[in-house]
Amino acid sequence: MDKRFFKMFGLTEEQAIAIIDTPLEQLEDASDKYIAVSHLINYPTEQSIAALVRAIENSNPDELDHRIVRRKAVESLGRLQAESALPVIRQCLKDDDIYTVENTVWAIGEIGTKDPEILEEVAQLLDKPGQIYRVIIHTLANADYQPSLERVNKFTQAKDEPTRSAAIATVCRFSGDYSQITEVMALLQSSSVNSRRGCIQDLIDARYYKAIPEIARCPVSLVFRLRGLRMLLDAGVPSGEITFTEIQPYLEKVLYDHPNDLDLVHEYDAIPVLDFVINELYETDFGRCYLATKTLLDIYPQEAPQALLTTYGDKAYNDYGAHYHVMKLFGWLKYAPAYDLLIENLHNREPQFQKSRAACAIALGELGDARAIPEIKICLNTPIWDLKYACLLALDRLGYSSGRQICANDGDWLIRAKATSNQYMNSTAYIV
């Protein structure tokens, strides 16, 4: 698991444990304990696990501040995959707070127990009203707990799309009958971004490789699509069910992430003004962002560069969603004055801007400026696979084939496969 995002507090392990062991009413700010239990994810030690267990045992579920700490402590134990804490975590399945129960079920799934008694307790929650059923179904599916099949089947008609999606995918997986999987596929075009994201995970869990082309075109953040394709590749290539060559075009179109290669679910009733379109780049539903990107390219190619520079200086520099779209747009717009800004952000190591680094590599390839080659080559040393792959694409675009030689013996099989493949993206498809 990637833990770069959990190192956001400057506490030592000892300081965090001391805060956890301080009664909540003695702390100046009740949120300090929440921060402490969050921070211990960075310390996979027995003393950290023990402190998190104490945070659960010493909490009063009847008080809101205690419940919030209790939920987070359970989550942190799940992230630490603390099997020794399972007896205490398990007790939280009986909580009246549905969010504590949700975190508990998720943590049990992360720890990965096969204990049939624990899994049966999780399955029984499907009969309890008012629960967050998707995470329950997801955990049972990943544990391959077949005795839950009939109970899961009841949710294949659920009104809630993410719950219905998880249930259908699990029934398909448990029964071997995939006749209903098209109902999950249809949710890739849902108006709800949560449904779109959720069904990608469900198709991954079902190992439904036929969905790869549609996943690649789903209008959600490329993070979800790349994760889906990578997980399916890691499972399907070794088993012989798919090949890298078959999936390579879809993977690379996701990395290029041009709006013309997506099946957009939103549309405008009339051509919007430029300011409105720019503001749409800040939407949390990337489907709206991609529609805005397409509109800027199709309707405002002359005005867009200056508007993008303005919004970058205003707030996009600090908004990781809009930041990504602005960087990518500079490439599609062939805006050469953005070269220095793209180089700067290519090397931005702040974790929230990771996908922007790959976007910058792609954009620099689109600019066609050979000065970028040595800068992009530096990033071939990264452990971040999608950034490295994007750099190979950009170097190919710039006519520098030696990048492939550098990565021919890479430790990541997918990067090796790209470096030694004869297939190049048809870059003419991306000329705007």
GROMACS .gro file of C-alpha atoms in nm:
model
  432
    1MET     CA    1   0.000   0.000   0.000
    2ASP     CA    2   0.120   0.348  -0.088
    3LYS     CA    3   0.160   0.536   0.242
    4ARG     CA    4   0.303   0.866   0.116
    5PHE     CA    5  -0.017   1.053   0.199
    6PHE     CA    6  -0.011   0.951   0.564
    7LYS     CA    7   0.305   1.146   0.655
    8MET     CA    8   0.135   1.480   0.693
    9PHE     CA    9   0.189   1.536   1.065
   10GLY     CA   10   0.520   1.608   1.236
   11LEU     CA   11   0.468   1.377   1.535
   12THR     CA   12   0.709   1.111   1.651
   13GLU     CA   13   0.571   0.771   1.739
   14GLU     CA   14   0.622   0.840   2.110
   15GLN     CA   15   0.443   1.176   2.089
   16ALA     CA   16   0.146   1.022   1.908
   17ILE     CA   17   0.117   0.743   2.163
   18ALA     CA   18   0.137   0.993   2.449
   19ILE     CA   19  -0.153   1.189   2.301
   20ILE     CA   20  -0.356   0.869   2.257
   21ASP     CA   21  -0.302   0.781   2.622
   22THR     CA   22  -0.409   1.127   2.742
   23PRO     CA   23  -0.778   1.146   2.839
   24LEU     CA   24  -0.968   1.336   2.575
   25GLU     CA   25  -1.095   1.597   2.819
   26GLN     CA   26  -0.735   1.687   2.911
   27LEU     CA   27  -0.637   1.773   2.555
   28GLU     CA   28  -0.655   2.133   2.436
   29ASP     CA   29  -0.812   2.020   2.110
   30ALA     CA   30  -1.015   1.700   2.075
   31SER     CA   31  -0.887   1.661   1.719
   32ASP     CA   32  -0.533   1.600   1.852
   33LYS     CA   33  -0.621   1.241   1.937
   34TYR     CA   34  -0.771   1.185   1.594
   35ILE     CA   35  -0.447   1.316   1.441
   36ALA     CA   36  -0.244   1.087   1.666
   37VAL     CA   37  -0.433   0.769   1.573
   38SER     CA   38  -0.408   0.870   1.206
   39HIS     CA   39  -0.035   0.929   1.232
   40LEU     CA   40   0.050   0.588   1.376
   41ILE     CA   41  -0.001   0.440   1.029
   42ASN     CA   42   0.362   0.545   0.978
   43TYR     CA   43   0.484   0.319   1.261
   44PRO     CA   44   0.406  -0.051   1.209
   45THR     CA   45   0.529  -0.152   1.554
   46GLU     CA   46   0.385  -0.351   1.841
   47GLN     CA   47   0.367  -0.040   2.059
   48SER     CA   48   0.172   0.151   1.793
   49ILE     CA   49  -0.073  -0.135   1.751
   50ALA     CA   50  -0.113  -0.161   2.126
   51ALA     CA   51  -0.180   0.213   2.152
   52LEU     CA   52  -0.444   0.197   1.880
   53VAL     CA   53  -0.610  -0.093   2.062
   54ARG     CA   54  -0.616   0.117   2.379
   55ALA     CA   55  -0.772   0.404   2.182
   56ILE     CA   56  -1.059   0.170   2.097
   57GLU     CA   57  -1.094   0.011   2.438
   58ASN     CA   58  -1.080   0.341   2.627
   59SER     CA   59  -1.329   0.523   2.407
   60ASN     CA   60  -1.689   0.594   2.498
   61PRO     CA   61  -1.907   0.515   2.192
   62ASP     CA   62  -2.183   0.736   2.334
   63GLU     CA   63  -1.976   1.054   2.286
   64LEU     CA   64  -1.913   1.193   1.937
   65ASP     CA   65  -1.546   1.287   1.983
   66HIS     CA   66  -1.476   0.939   2.120
   67ARG     CA   67  -1.663   0.773   1.832
   68ILE     CA   68  -1.459   0.966   1.576
   69VAL     CA   69  -1.132   0.855   1.738
   70ARG     CA   70  -1.261   0.498   1.766
   71ARG     CA   71  -1.348   0.488   1.395
   72LYS     CA   72  -1.006   0.618   1.295
   73ALA     CA   73  -0.822   0.382   1.529
   74VAL     CA   74  -0.998   0.086   1.369
   75GLU     CA   75  -0.907   0.218   1.024
   76SER     CA   76  -0.542   0.263   1.121
   77LEU     CA   77  -0.525  -0.094   1.252
   78GLY     CA   78  -0.665  -0.209   0.920
   79ARG     CA   79  -0.404  -0.013   0.729
   80LEU     CA   80  -0.135  -0.167   0.950
   81GLN     CA   81  -0.289  -0.510   0.879
   82ALA     CA   82  -0.267  -0.575   1.251
   83GLU     CA   83  -0.386  -0.934   1.279
   84SER     CA   84  -0.312  -0.938   1.652
   85ALA     CA   85  -0.576  -0.668   1.701
   86LEU     CA   86  -0.855  -0.868   1.538
   87PRO     CA   87  -1.024  -0.970   1.867
   88VAL     CA   88  -1.071  -0.601   1.960
   89ILE     CA   89  -1.159  -0.491   1.608
   90ARG     CA   90  -1.416  -0.769   1.586
   91GLN     CA   91  -1.602  -0.635   1.889
   92CYS     CA   92  -1.668  -0.312   1.695
   93LEU     CA   93  -1.894  -0.506   1.456
   94LYS     CA   94  -2.157  -0.474   1.730
   95ASP     CA   95  -2.139  -0.094   1.744
   96ASP     CA   96  -2.453   0.109   1.694
   97ASP     CA   97  -2.254   0.363   1.492
   98ILE     CA   98  -2.275   0.251   1.129
   99TYR     CA   99  -1.956   0.434   1.035
  100THR     CA  100  -1.759   0.250   1.301
  101VAL     CA  101  -1.907  -0.074   1.166
  102GLU     CA  102  -1.813   0.028   0.812
  103ASN     CA  103  -1.451   0.093   0.915
  104THR     CA  104  -1.446  -0.233   1.110
  105VAL     CA  105  -1.563  -0.440   0.815
  106TRP     CA  106  -1.312  -0.263   0.592
  107ALA     CA  107  -1.030  -0.323   0.843
  108ILE     CA  108  -1.116  -0.693   0.865
  109GLY     CA  109  -1.094  -0.706   0.487
  110GLU     CA  110  -0.756  -0.532   0.486
  111ILE     CA  111  -0.619  -0.771   0.747
  112GLY     CA  112  -0.749  -1.054   0.533
  113THR     CA  113  -0.881  -1.303   0.783
  114LYS     CA  114  -1.023  -1.638   0.673
  115ASP     CA  115  -1.175  -1.710   1.014
  116PRO     CA  116  -1.526  -1.837   0.927
  117GLU     CA  117  -1.672  -1.715   1.257
  118ILE     CA  118  -1.558  -1.357   1.194
  119LEU     CA  119  -1.671  -1.368   0.832
  120GLU     CA  120  -2.010  -1.501   0.938
  121GLU     CA  121  -2.047  -1.210   1.178
  122VAL     CA  122  -1.971  -0.977   0.888
  123ALA     CA  123  -2.224  -1.158   0.668
  124GLN     CA  124  -2.493  -1.128   0.934
  125LEU     CA  125  -2.471  -0.751   0.899
  126LEU     CA  126  -2.644  -0.792   0.562
  127ASP     CA  127  -2.958  -0.875   0.757
  128LYS     CA  128  -2.922  -0.571   0.983
  129PRO     CA  129  -3.111  -0.260   0.868
  130GLY     CA  130  -2.939   0.068   0.796
  131GLN     CA  131  -2.586  -0.058   0.733
  132ILE     CA  132  -2.345   0.055   0.461
  133TYR     CA  133  -2.381  -0.264   0.264
  134ARG     CA  134  -2.133  -0.210  -0.018
  135VAL     CA  135  -1.826  -0.244   0.203
  136ILE     CA  136  -1.975  -0.554   0.366
  137ILE     CA  137  -2.033  -0.722   0.030
  138HIS     CA  138  -1.690  -0.617  -0.094
  139THR     CA  139  -1.517  -0.765   0.212
  140LEU     CA  140  -1.708  -1.093   0.186
  141ALA     CA  141  -1.626  -1.118  -0.184
  142ASN     CA  142  -1.255  -1.064  -0.132
  143ALA     CA  143  -1.257  -1.322   0.146
  144ASP     CA  144  -1.436  -1.563  -0.092
  145TYR     CA  145  -1.695  -1.630   0.177
  146GLN     CA  146  -1.932  -1.842  -0.031
  147PRO     CA  147  -2.187  -1.900   0.251
  148SER     CA  148  -2.292  -1.536   0.210
  149LEU     CA  149  -2.411  -1.587  -0.152
  150GLU     CA  150  -2.785  -1.593  -0.085
  151ARG     CA  151  -2.767  -1.292   0.146
  152VAL     CA  152  -2.562  -1.097  -0.108
  153ASN     CA  153  -2.804  -1.194  -0.385
  154LYS     CA  154  -3.081  -0.993  -0.214
  155PHE     CA  155  -2.889  -0.674  -0.293
  156THR     CA  156  -2.870  -0.730  -0.670
  157GLN     CA  157  -3.196  -0.532  -0.687
  158ALA     CA  158  -3.085  -0.254  -0.450
  159LYS     CA  159  -3.177   0.101  -0.549
  160ASP     CA  160  -2.833   0.226  -0.446
  161GLU     CA  161  -2.613   0.180  -0.756
  162PRO     CA  162  -2.278   0.111  -0.583
  163THR     CA  163  -2.441  -0.148  -0.357
  164ARG     CA  164  -2.620  -0.312  -0.649
  165SER     CA  165  -2.299  -0.316  -0.852
  166ALA     CA  166  -2.101  -0.486  -0.576
  167ALA     CA  167  -2.375  -0.743  -0.520
  168ILE     CA  168  -2.409  -0.836  -0.887
  169ALA     CA  169  -2.032  -0.867  -0.933
  170THR     CA  170  -2.004  -1.084  -0.622
  171VAL     CA  171  -2.288  -1.313  -0.728
  172CYS     CA  172  -2.124  -1.350  -1.070
  173ARG     CA  173  -1.794  -1.433  -0.905
  174PHE     CA  174  -1.937  -1.681  -0.654
  175SER     CA  175  -2.176  -1.853  -0.894
  176GLY     CA  176  -1.964  -1.847  -1.208
  177ASP     CA  177  -2.263  -1.710  -1.399
  178TYR     CA  178  -2.168  -1.376  -1.555
  179SER     CA  179  -2.493  -1.316  -1.739
  180GLN     CA  180  -2.574  -1.015  -1.518
  181ILE     CA  181  -2.233  -0.847  -1.542
  182THR     CA  182  -2.362  -0.618  -1.818
  183GLU     CA  183  -2.565  -0.440  -1.549
  184VAL     CA  184  -2.238  -0.352  -1.376
  185MET     CA  185  -2.084  -0.246  -1.706
  186ALA     CA  186  -2.375  -0.011  -1.768
  187LEU     CA  187  -2.285   0.182  -1.452
  188LEU     CA  188  -1.962   0.296  -1.618
  189GLN     CA  189  -2.191   0.554  -1.779
  190SER     CA  190  -2.385   0.643  -1.464
  191SER     CA  191  -2.450   1.009  -1.390
  192SER     CA  192  -2.311   0.940  -1.041
  193VAL     CA  193  -1.933   0.958  -1.016
  194ASN     CA  194  -1.939   0.729  -0.710
  195SER     CA  195  -2.123   0.465  -0.910
  196ARG     CA  196  -1.872   0.493  -1.193
  197ARG     CA  197  -1.578   0.459  -0.958
  198GLY     CA  198  -1.738   0.175  -0.764
  199CYS     CA  199  -1.826  -0.038  -1.062
  200ILE     CA  200  -1.466  -0.022  -1.186
  201GLN     CA  201  -1.361  -0.180  -0.857
  202ASP     CA  202  -1.636  -0.440  -0.892
  203LEU     CA  203  -1.526  -0.532  -1.243
  204ILE     CA  204  -1.170  -0.569  -1.112
  205ASP     CA  205  -1.287  -0.796  -0.831
  206ALA     CA  206  -1.487  -1.004  -1.079
  207ARG     CA  207  -1.175  -1.033  -1.300
  208TYR     CA  208  -1.391  -0.937  -1.595
  209TYR     CA  209  -1.123  -0.867  -1.853
  210LYS     CA  210  -1.373  -0.798  -2.130
  211ALA     CA  211  -1.455  -0.471  -1.954
  212ILE     CA  212  -1.108  -0.323  -2.009
  213PRO     CA  213  -1.198  -0.117  -2.321
  214GLU     CA  214  -1.501   0.032  -2.145
  215ILE     CA  215  -1.307   0.098  -1.824
  216ALA     CA  216  -1.049   0.287  -2.029
  217ARG     CA  217  -1.323   0.513  -2.168
  218CYS     CA  218  -1.505   0.572  -1.839
  219PRO     CA  219  -1.512   0.946  -1.745
  220VAL     CA  220  -1.356   0.925  -1.400
  221SER     CA  221  -1.009   1.030  -1.287
  222LEU     CA  222  -0.739   0.835  -1.466
  223VAL     CA  223  -0.620   0.724  -1.120
  224PHE     CA  224  -0.919   0.488  -1.095
  225ARG     CA  225  -0.882   0.366  -1.451
  226LEU     CA  226  -0.507   0.311  -1.427
  227ARG     CA  227  -0.547   0.126  -1.100
  228GLY     CA  228  -0.814  -0.094  -1.259
  229LEU     CA  229  -0.613  -0.175  -1.568
  230ARG     CA  230  -0.297  -0.238  -1.368
  231MET     CA  231  -0.471  -0.477  -1.130
  232LEU     CA  232  -0.631  -0.665  -1.418
  233LEU     CA  233  -0.298  -0.684  -1.599
  234ASP     CA  234  -0.119  -0.810  -1.289
  235ALA     CA  235  -0.381  -1.082  -1.250
  236GLY     CA  236  -0.457  -1.168  -1.612
  237VAL     CA  237  -0.114  -1.169  -1.777
  238PRO     CA  238   0.046  -1.429  -1.545
  239SER     CA  239  -0.263  -1.649  -1.574
  240GLY     CA  240  -0.258  -1.625  -1.954
  241GLU     CA  241  -0.611  -1.485  -1.975
  242ILE     CA  242  -0.492  -1.160  -2.137
  243THR     CA  243  -0.167  -1.033  -2.286
  244PHE     CA  244   0.012  -0.703  -2.248
  245THR     CA  245  -0.004  -0.647  -2.624
  246GLU     CA  246  -0.384  -0.676  -2.620
  247ILE     CA  247  -0.424  -0.424  -2.339
  248GLN     CA  248  -0.140  -0.186  -2.430
  249PRO     CA  249  -0.349   0.046  -2.654
  250TYR     CA  250  -0.612   0.094  -2.383
  251LEU     CA  251  -0.352   0.152  -2.114
  252GLU     CA  252  -0.173   0.414  -2.319
  253LYS     CA  253  -0.490   0.597  -2.412
  254VAL     CA  254  -0.570   0.623  -2.042
  255LEU     CA  255  -0.225   0.770  -1.978
  256TYR     CA  256  -0.268   1.020  -2.264
  257ASP     CA  257  -0.614   1.092  -2.123
  258HIS     CA  258  -0.748   1.298  -2.411
  259PRO     CA  259  -1.121   1.378  -2.371
  260ASN     CA  260  -1.190   1.250  -2.723
  261ASP     CA  261  -1.104   0.902  -2.596
  262LEU     CA  262  -1.370   0.908  -2.324
  263ASP     CA  263  -1.742   0.838  -2.329
  264LEU     CA  264  -1.858   1.158  -2.162
  265VAL     CA  265  -2.176   1.144  -1.954
  266HIS     CA  266  -2.233   1.519  -1.921
  267GLU     CA  267  -2.323   1.781  -2.180
  268TYR     CA  268  -2.398   2.152  -2.196
  269ASP     CA  269  -2.736   2.283  -2.308
  270ALA     CA  270  -2.561   2.574  -2.478
  271ILE     CA  271  -2.202   2.683  -2.537
  272PRO     CA  272  -2.084   2.812  -2.199
  273VAL     CA  273  -1.875   3.123  -2.145
  274LEU     CA  274  -1.502   3.078  -2.095
  275ASP     CA  275  -1.501   3.161  -1.722
  276PHE     CA  276  -1.762   2.895  -1.655
  277VAL     CA  277  -1.560   2.632  -1.842
  278ILE     CA  278  -1.242   2.719  -1.651
  279ASN     CA  279  -1.425   2.686  -1.320
  280GLU     CA  280  -1.548   2.341  -1.425
  281LEU     CA  281  -1.186   2.220  -1.407
  282TYR     CA  282  -1.221   2.235  -1.027
  283GLU     CA  283  -1.513   1.991  -1.012
  284THR     CA  284  -1.461   1.674  -0.806
  285ASP     CA  285  -1.650   1.477  -1.071
  286PHE     CA  286  -1.382   1.440  -1.339
  287GLY     CA  287  -1.656   1.372  -1.591
  288ARG     CA  288  -1.737   1.743  -1.577
  289CYS     CA  289  -1.369   1.831  -1.595
  290TYR     CA  290  -1.325   1.626  -1.910
  291LEU     CA  291  -1.624   1.795  -2.072
  292ALA     CA  292  -1.467   2.131  -1.984
  293THR     CA  293  -1.133   2.016  -2.127
  294LYS     CA  294  -1.297   1.914  -2.453
  295THR     CA  295  -1.482   2.246  -2.468
  296LEU     CA  296  -1.162   2.444  -2.420
  297LEU     CA  297  -0.995   2.249  -2.699
  298ASP     CA  298  -1.287   2.265  -2.939
  299ILE     CA  299  -1.436   2.611  -2.869
  300TYR     CA  300  -1.169   2.822  -2.699
  301PRO     CA  301  -0.827   2.707  -2.831
  302GLN     CA  302  -0.705   3.067  -2.875
  303GLU     CA  303  -0.833   3.210  -2.548
  304ALA     CA  304  -0.767   2.908  -2.330
  305PRO     CA  305  -0.388   2.936  -2.271
  306GLN     CA  306  -0.404   3.278  -2.104
  307ALA     CA  307  -0.711   3.177  -1.905
  308LEU     CA  308  -0.529   2.864  -1.785
  309LEU     CA  309  -0.224   3.066  -1.680
  310THR     CA  310  -0.451   3.301  -1.488
  311THR     CA  311  -0.638   3.026  -1.306
  312TYR     CA  312  -0.309   2.847  -1.231
  313GLY     CA  313  -0.172   3.157  -1.060
  314ASP     CA  314  -0.500   3.214  -0.879
  315LYS     CA  315  -0.570   2.871  -0.726
  316ALA     CA  316  -0.500   2.577  -0.960
  317TYR     CA  317  -0.139   2.568  -0.837
  318ASN     CA  318  -0.277   2.438  -0.508
  319ASP     CA  319  -0.572   2.229  -0.630
  320TYR     CA  320  -0.445   1.889  -0.739
  321GLY     CA  321  -0.746   1.815  -0.962
  322ALA     CA  322  -0.744   2.140  -1.160
  323HIS     CA  323  -0.363   2.135  -1.156
  324TYR     CA  324  -0.366   1.808  -1.349
  325HIS     CA  325  -0.607   1.934  -1.614
  326VAL     CA  326  -0.420   2.261  -1.661
  327MET     CA  327  -0.089   2.080  -1.714
  328LYS     CA  328  -0.240   1.838  -1.965
  329LEU     CA  329  -0.418   2.116  -2.153
  330PHE     CA  330  -0.096   2.307  -2.211
  331GLY     CA  331   0.023   2.005  -2.407
  332TRP     CA  332  -0.294   1.955  -2.609
  333LEU     CA  333  -0.298   2.327  -2.690
  334LYS     CA  334   0.069   2.315  -2.799
  335TYR     CA  335   0.132   2.616  -2.577
  336ALA     CA  336   0.511   2.654  -2.594
  337PRO     CA  337   0.534   2.937  -2.334
  338ALA     CA  338   0.422   2.684  -2.070
  339TYR     CA  339   0.748   2.486  -2.114
  340ASP     CA  340   0.917   2.611  -1.795
  341LEU     CA  341   0.603   2.560  -1.589
  342LEU     CA  342   0.570   2.204  -1.718
  343ILE     CA  343   0.935   2.128  -1.636
  344GLU     CA  344   0.889   2.267  -1.286
  345ASN     CA  345   0.584   2.050  -1.221
  346LEU     CA  346   0.738   1.744  -1.385
  347HIS     CA  347   0.972   1.740  -1.086
  348ASN     CA  348   0.709   1.831  -0.824
  349ARG     CA  349   0.743   1.556  -0.561
  350GLU     CA  350   0.446   1.658  -0.346
  351PRO     CA  351   0.234   1.341  -0.330
  352GLN     CA  352  -0.095   1.510  -0.413
  353PHE     CA  353   0.049   1.623  -0.746
  354GLN     CA  354   0.174   1.280  -0.855
  355LYS     CA  355  -0.063   1.242  -1.147
  356SER     CA  356   0.031   1.593  -1.263
  357ARG     CA  357   0.390   1.478  -1.308
  358ALA     CA  358   0.279   1.220  -1.564
  359ALA     CA  359   0.055   1.485  -1.722
  360CYS     CA  360   0.356   1.715  -1.755
  361ALA     CA  361   0.560   1.442  -1.923
  362ILE     CA  362   0.281   1.382  -2.176
  363ALA     CA  363   0.237   1.756  -2.232
  364LEU     CA  364   0.609   1.807  -2.289
  365GLY     CA  365   0.597   1.533  -2.548
  366GLU     CA  366   0.313   1.717  -2.719
  367LEU     CA  367   0.511   2.044  -2.724
  368GLY     CA  368   0.783   1.867  -2.922
  369ASP     CA  369   1.068   2.063  -2.761
  370ALA     CA  370   1.380   1.841  -2.751
  371ARG     CA  371   1.513   2.037  -2.453
  372ALA     CA  372   1.273   1.832  -2.241
  373ILE     CA  373   1.442   1.500  -2.317
  374PRO     CA  374   1.707   1.510  -2.038
  375GLU     CA  375   1.447   1.634  -1.789
  376ILE     CA  376   1.209   1.352  -1.875
  377LYS     CA  377   1.494   1.098  -1.864
  378ILE     CA  378   1.556   1.192  -1.499
  379CYS     CA  379   1.207   1.066  -1.416
  380LEU     CA  380   1.282   0.722  -1.556
  381ASN     CA  381   1.446   0.657  -1.219
  382THR     CA  382   1.117   0.698  -1.035
  383PRO     CA  383   0.951   0.404  -0.857
  384ILE     CA  384   0.612   0.541  -0.971
  385TRP     CA  385   0.517   0.311  -1.257
  386ASP     CA  386   0.264   0.535  -1.432
  387LEU     CA  387   0.504   0.831  -1.431
  388LYS     CA  388   0.777   0.612  -1.575
  389TYR     CA  389   0.543   0.477  -1.842
  390ALA     CA  390   0.428   0.831  -1.929
  391CYS     CA  391   0.790   0.935  -1.965
  392LEU     CA  392   0.850   0.652  -2.211
  393LEU     CA  393   0.548   0.768  -2.411
  394ALA     CA  394   0.675   1.126  -2.408
  395LEU     CA  395   1.025   1.025  -2.512
  396ASP     CA  396   0.881   0.819  -2.797
  397ARG     CA  397   0.683   1.126  -2.902
  398LEU     CA  398   1.005   1.331  -2.899
  399GLY     CA  399   1.181   1.069  -3.109
  400TYR     CA  400   1.414   0.952  -2.832
  401SER     CA  401   1.409   0.571  -2.843
  402SER     CA  402   1.697   0.527  -2.598
  403GLY     CA  403   1.451   0.567  -2.314
  404ARG     CA  404   1.334   0.216  -2.394
  405GLN     CA  405   1.689   0.083  -2.365
  406ILE     CA  406   1.721   0.243  -2.021
  407CYS     CA  407   1.408   0.061  -1.902
  408ALA     CA  408   1.461  -0.270  -2.080
  409ASN     CA  409   1.566  -0.438  -1.754
  410ASP     CA  410   1.341  -0.243  -1.521
  411GLY     CA  411   1.224  -0.413  -1.202
  412ASP     CA  412   0.858  -0.365  -1.301
  413TRP     CA  413   0.742  -0.622  -1.555
  414LEU     CA  414   0.498  -0.376  -1.711
  415ILE     CA  415   0.770  -0.118  -1.776
  416ARG     CA  416   0.992  -0.391  -1.923
  417ALA     CA  417   0.706  -0.496  -2.149
  418LYS     CA  418   0.659  -0.140  -2.272
  419ALA     CA  419   1.032  -0.085  -2.320
  420THR     CA  420   1.071  -0.398  -2.530
  421SER     CA  421   0.745  -0.374  -2.726
  422ASN     CA  422   0.733  -0.280  -3.092
  423GLN     CA  423   0.398  -0.109  -3.058
  424TYR     CA  424   0.388   0.270  -3.052
  425MET     CA  425   0.085   0.486  -2.986
  426ASN     CA  426  -0.053   0.642  -3.302
  427SER     CA  427   0.034   0.992  -3.190
  428THR     CA  428  -0.136   1.155  -3.488
  429ALA     CA  429  -0.464   1.077  -3.314
  430TYR     CA  430  -0.375   1.329  -3.046
  431ILE     CA  431  -0.291   1.629  -3.260
  432VAL     CA  432  -0.537   1.900  -3.159
   0.00000   0.00000   0.00000
